[in-house]
Each structure stands twice: as structure tokens, then as C-alpha cells.
Amino acid sequence: MYLTQGLHRSVQQSPDDVALVTPDGPRTFGELVDRVARLAAALRGLGLAQGERVGILAENCPASVETVLAVPWAGLVLSPVNTRWSAREIDHQIRDAGMRVLLVARDLVEGLRDADHPGLRLVVIDEPGATAAEVPVGALRYEDLVAAAAPMADTRGAEELAALVYTGGTTGRPKGVMLTHAQIATSSLGVIATLGDPRPHRFLHAGPLYHLAALGALYTQVALGSTHSVIGRATVEEIAERIRTDEVTATTLVPTVVQRLMEHLDETGLRLPSLRMLGYGGSSIGESTLRAARRLLPEAALSQRYGMTELGPIAAILTPEDHAEESRADLLRSAGRAALHVEIRIAGPDDATLAPGEVGEVLVRGGNVMAGYWGMPEETEHALRGGWMHTGDVGYLDADGYLFVVDRLKDMIVSGGENVYSTEVEKVVAGHPSVRACAVIGVADATWGERVHAVVVLADGAMLEPAELREYVAGRIARYKAPRSMSVLAELPVSAVGKVLKRDLRRDVEAT
């Protein structure tokens, strides 16, 4: 299995059907494949050898769809860059991945001017109407590359490395997750089989393609032969309008966006009759939001996906049938059951399997599990010990195999669909001259799902306002990781071995 396989099937069966909606008009599958093959050839023409890394730094746009298909077509490795990361974080990924080419949106080029990356070629993704003179010195124009190249044949490298996706780590250093074509494709086909809906969609890619959840969804839709519609960072009003105008039949959103979308539909009376599948995942969702979705989107089936980058990315699915199960209201609090391509078990500290209802670490095994962490053999061995991916999530399976996730071993915070690792933020907060000690936790938030909250112990005689701390942190790492709230204690609660008791902190903060 390889990631571009669905393109060949679509060109064979429906070459004149719409593959991609763009501001310049629709592109057929025949046109899309021609552009993908030309871009792939252009990238190889820049001197890249099989397996070298290509990055993209851009919000969702037609060029990003073409890029994430052209890179594997060329036998290269895609390494998408989070547009919300700080310059320091972006610099780390470029260097750590050994990136040779970076495709970058014009409005993000400025942030790279002060970086020193010898040998890195920049390809600028233009706005409509941009001229060659406006391209930064030494950079290439995306459209020029596509137009000048002759199409190349697809490399079809099923077992080759396809993507190097960076995810924040508890050590404060982002880790590159290595995924082959077959691992991502296994996840995609497992999702399709589990949901039992192999029909093509008109799919809106609203989640950023630098996250594997959204990128994996794109490859799933390629396998189905769907029409792709993309939208960058957008309001719920803009998302709703795009669903309406493009007659979108399916999309996947983070729970906070689902909540805001339901509020918008309720307030305006707008209806979206074309939508027949609404997926969600990334954090918990309120039952009131799900009830609203049933009422306001009566034609749409709901499904939740649970997973992580290391799982390519899907492991469990709460199906539309589960959402409609009236006899078990608790199912809406679960993450679903193992998808058809994986096994899930719960393990104790000794990795022994626990009985249903017993809480332990969530372990996953299947053809979707990552090849490992880039340049980190010890971390890879630890995560994949015994042939199972140790997710770091804590949960239990019930007697019917439904997974309930109750905590995170790594204290990861999911705020507005973005993963925030508390240890990374703590290291920055601790650097503030007014802070003597600190702990960072996620607390429930009606808007963000969870918000980043800092608990600090101040240095003697020091003063610190929450806004000051937020700006301090935002100047050093991505702003979405900066604490949105803060509380001050005389001392942090610790266990007998000196470990901060974050569960106690969460309880006390949420009780106030």
C-alpha cells in the first residue's frame, strides 16, 4: 500500500470528476495528478535523492494538498511544519530533519529571514497574481516549478519512509515520528473499513495539515477518491459557509470547533443539509454539544477517532452506531473500540495485561504503528517495547472492549486541538526571574476544552501578573502553549519522593 494509490484509481475510473476545489476553479483528477507528477519531478530536479526530507510551512491551501501528494510520489519524505511554532521550534525541525527543501507560504517567509540554514532551498507558495520580482532573493516560485517540469512516474514506495512528523516531547525537544507509506495507509484503510462507508465524499479539510490527524484524513479521502476542499485558519462562520457553498458531505473538527459551530447554527438558524458525516477527536467533547449536533445536523452521522501521531494516527473509533445507542449513554464518554487494523490492551507497570475495568496504560499494536523516533533509538525502544506502542495515555477497557481514557501519563494538555506538553512550558515559566518553582497543568475550559494553567511559587518579594507571564512564555515558544491563567501558592504539593502532585493541583484549581 502506498499513499498515492487512490490517485491512480481515480484517474482510471473518473478522470474528469472534480478532485480539488480551488479559488481559480475546480481541478479534475486528471489535472491534479498531472500537477502532482510535475511538482514531484521539480523537487527531484532540485538535486534531492530518494528519502530526503521536504518541509511545508503553510496554512491549508490547494498547494499544500498538491505538496503532500507530490512528496511521496517523488520518493521523498514529507516533514510538515507547524505554522504556530516559534522561530526557534521551526529552526529545530529544519535542522533535526536535515531538511533540503522547504515550501513556504509568502506571508510566512519573513519569519525565516534571520535563520541560517545552509543548503536549504526555499520554494514560495504565491498568492494569486504574485510576480516573479516579489520572490525573495534565492527563493523559487511554486508555480514556476510546476509549470517548467515534465511529469515523472510515481515511485510507489510502500515500505519506504513517507513522513517525518514532529510532535512536542516532554523533554522540551520535539520528536520526529517516522511513518512509512504502509503504516499511514493501514490506518486509513482501517478507518474506512471500521466505519463501513467506502463512498467518496466532498471533504472539507479544516484541520491544519501539519497535524497527522488532518494529514491522515487527507490520505484517507485520497483512497476513497473524494473531492477535496481546503480552508486555512478560519472562524466557524467561514467553515459553515464553506460547507454550504461547496456542498461538503464530510469533515473532521476538534471538539471546541464543533461546539462553536453548533452555537453558530443555533443562533443563526443556518442548516447544512449536505453534511452526512462529522468526525471529531483530539480532546473530550461535552454531551450537550453532541446532543446539539444530532438536533442541528440531523443528516450527519457522528464518529469519534482516538489516536496519536505514533499510530499513523488512528487506533479506536466511536462509530455512528455507537452514538445512536440509546441503552448505553456512557458510550459518549468513551473513545470507541479498536479499529479493524489494531489491537488495544491496558497494561500495568510491569506491562502485564489488566482485566476489564482496571486502569492502566493504553497499549496499541498493529501495522499502523510508527517505525520509530528520528535519531532517538533509546526513546524508540522504550516506546515500542514488547512490540506494543506505549501511548502514555491512562485508561481502561470495559467488558465490551470500549476504551475510556482517563488521564495522560505525560501530562499532555490538549487546548483548542493543539497538543501542549507541560514539562516544556514549565521549563520556560521557570526561567522568569520572579518564579521560584512552578507546575503547568491543563484545566477544563468551556472554550478551549483545556487551558494551560501555571501554578507558581514566587521568589521572595516578587510580583507577577498573569498577562506578564503569558507574554514572557509566548516570546519563547508558540503562543498557544503560553498559560492562559495562573495561580500562586506558597509551596507546591509534592509526594514523598518529591514529585509534584498535579492531580491535587487540578482538583484545587477547578474547584475555585
PDB file of C-alpha atoms in Angstrom, residues 84-86 89 452 467 470-484:
ATOM      1  CA  ARG A  84       2.081  28.204  15.048  1.00  0.00           C
ATOM      2  CA  TRP A  85       5.526  27.247  16.264  1.00  0.00           C
ATOM      3  CA  SER A  86       8.092  29.842  17.257  1.00  0.00           C
ATOM      4  CA  GLU A  89      10.984  25.463  17.180  1.00  0.00           C
ATOM      5  CA  VAL A 452      -2.878  25.854  30.032  1.00  0.00           C
ATOM      6  CA  ALA A 467      -0.598  38.704  31.481  1.00  0.00           C
ATOM      7  CA  ARG A 470       1.808  34.817  29.277  1.00  0.00           C
ATOM      8  CA  GLU A 471       3.771  37.339  27.206  1.00  0.00           C
ATOM      9  CA  TYR A 472       7.055  36.086  28.633  1.00  0.00           C
ATOM     10  CA  VAL A 473       6.280  32.483  27.631  1.00  0.00           C
ATOM     11  CA  ALA A 474       4.797  33.455  24.245  1.00  0.00           C
ATOM     12  CA  GLY A 475       8.054  35.183  23.394  1.00  0.00           C
ATOM     13  CA  ARG A 476       9.959  31.907  23.752  1.00  0.00           C
ATOM     14  CA  ILE A 477       7.652  29.156  22.480  1.00  0.00           C
ATOM     15  CA  ALA A 478       4.418  29.067  20.483  1.00  0.00           C
ATOM     16  CA  ARG A 479       1.756  31.396  21.893  1.00  0.00           C
ATOM     17  CA  TYR A 480      -0.857  28.645  22.151  1.00  0.00           C
ATOM     18  CA  LYS A 481       1.396  26.959  24.736  1.00  0.00           C
ATOM     19  CA  ALA A 482       1.528  30.041  26.967  1.00  0.00           C
ATOM     20  CA  PRO A 483      -0.554  29.864  30.180  1.00  0.00           C
ATOM     21  CA  ARG A 484      -3.972  31.473  29.876  1.00  0.00           C
TER      22      ARG A 484
END
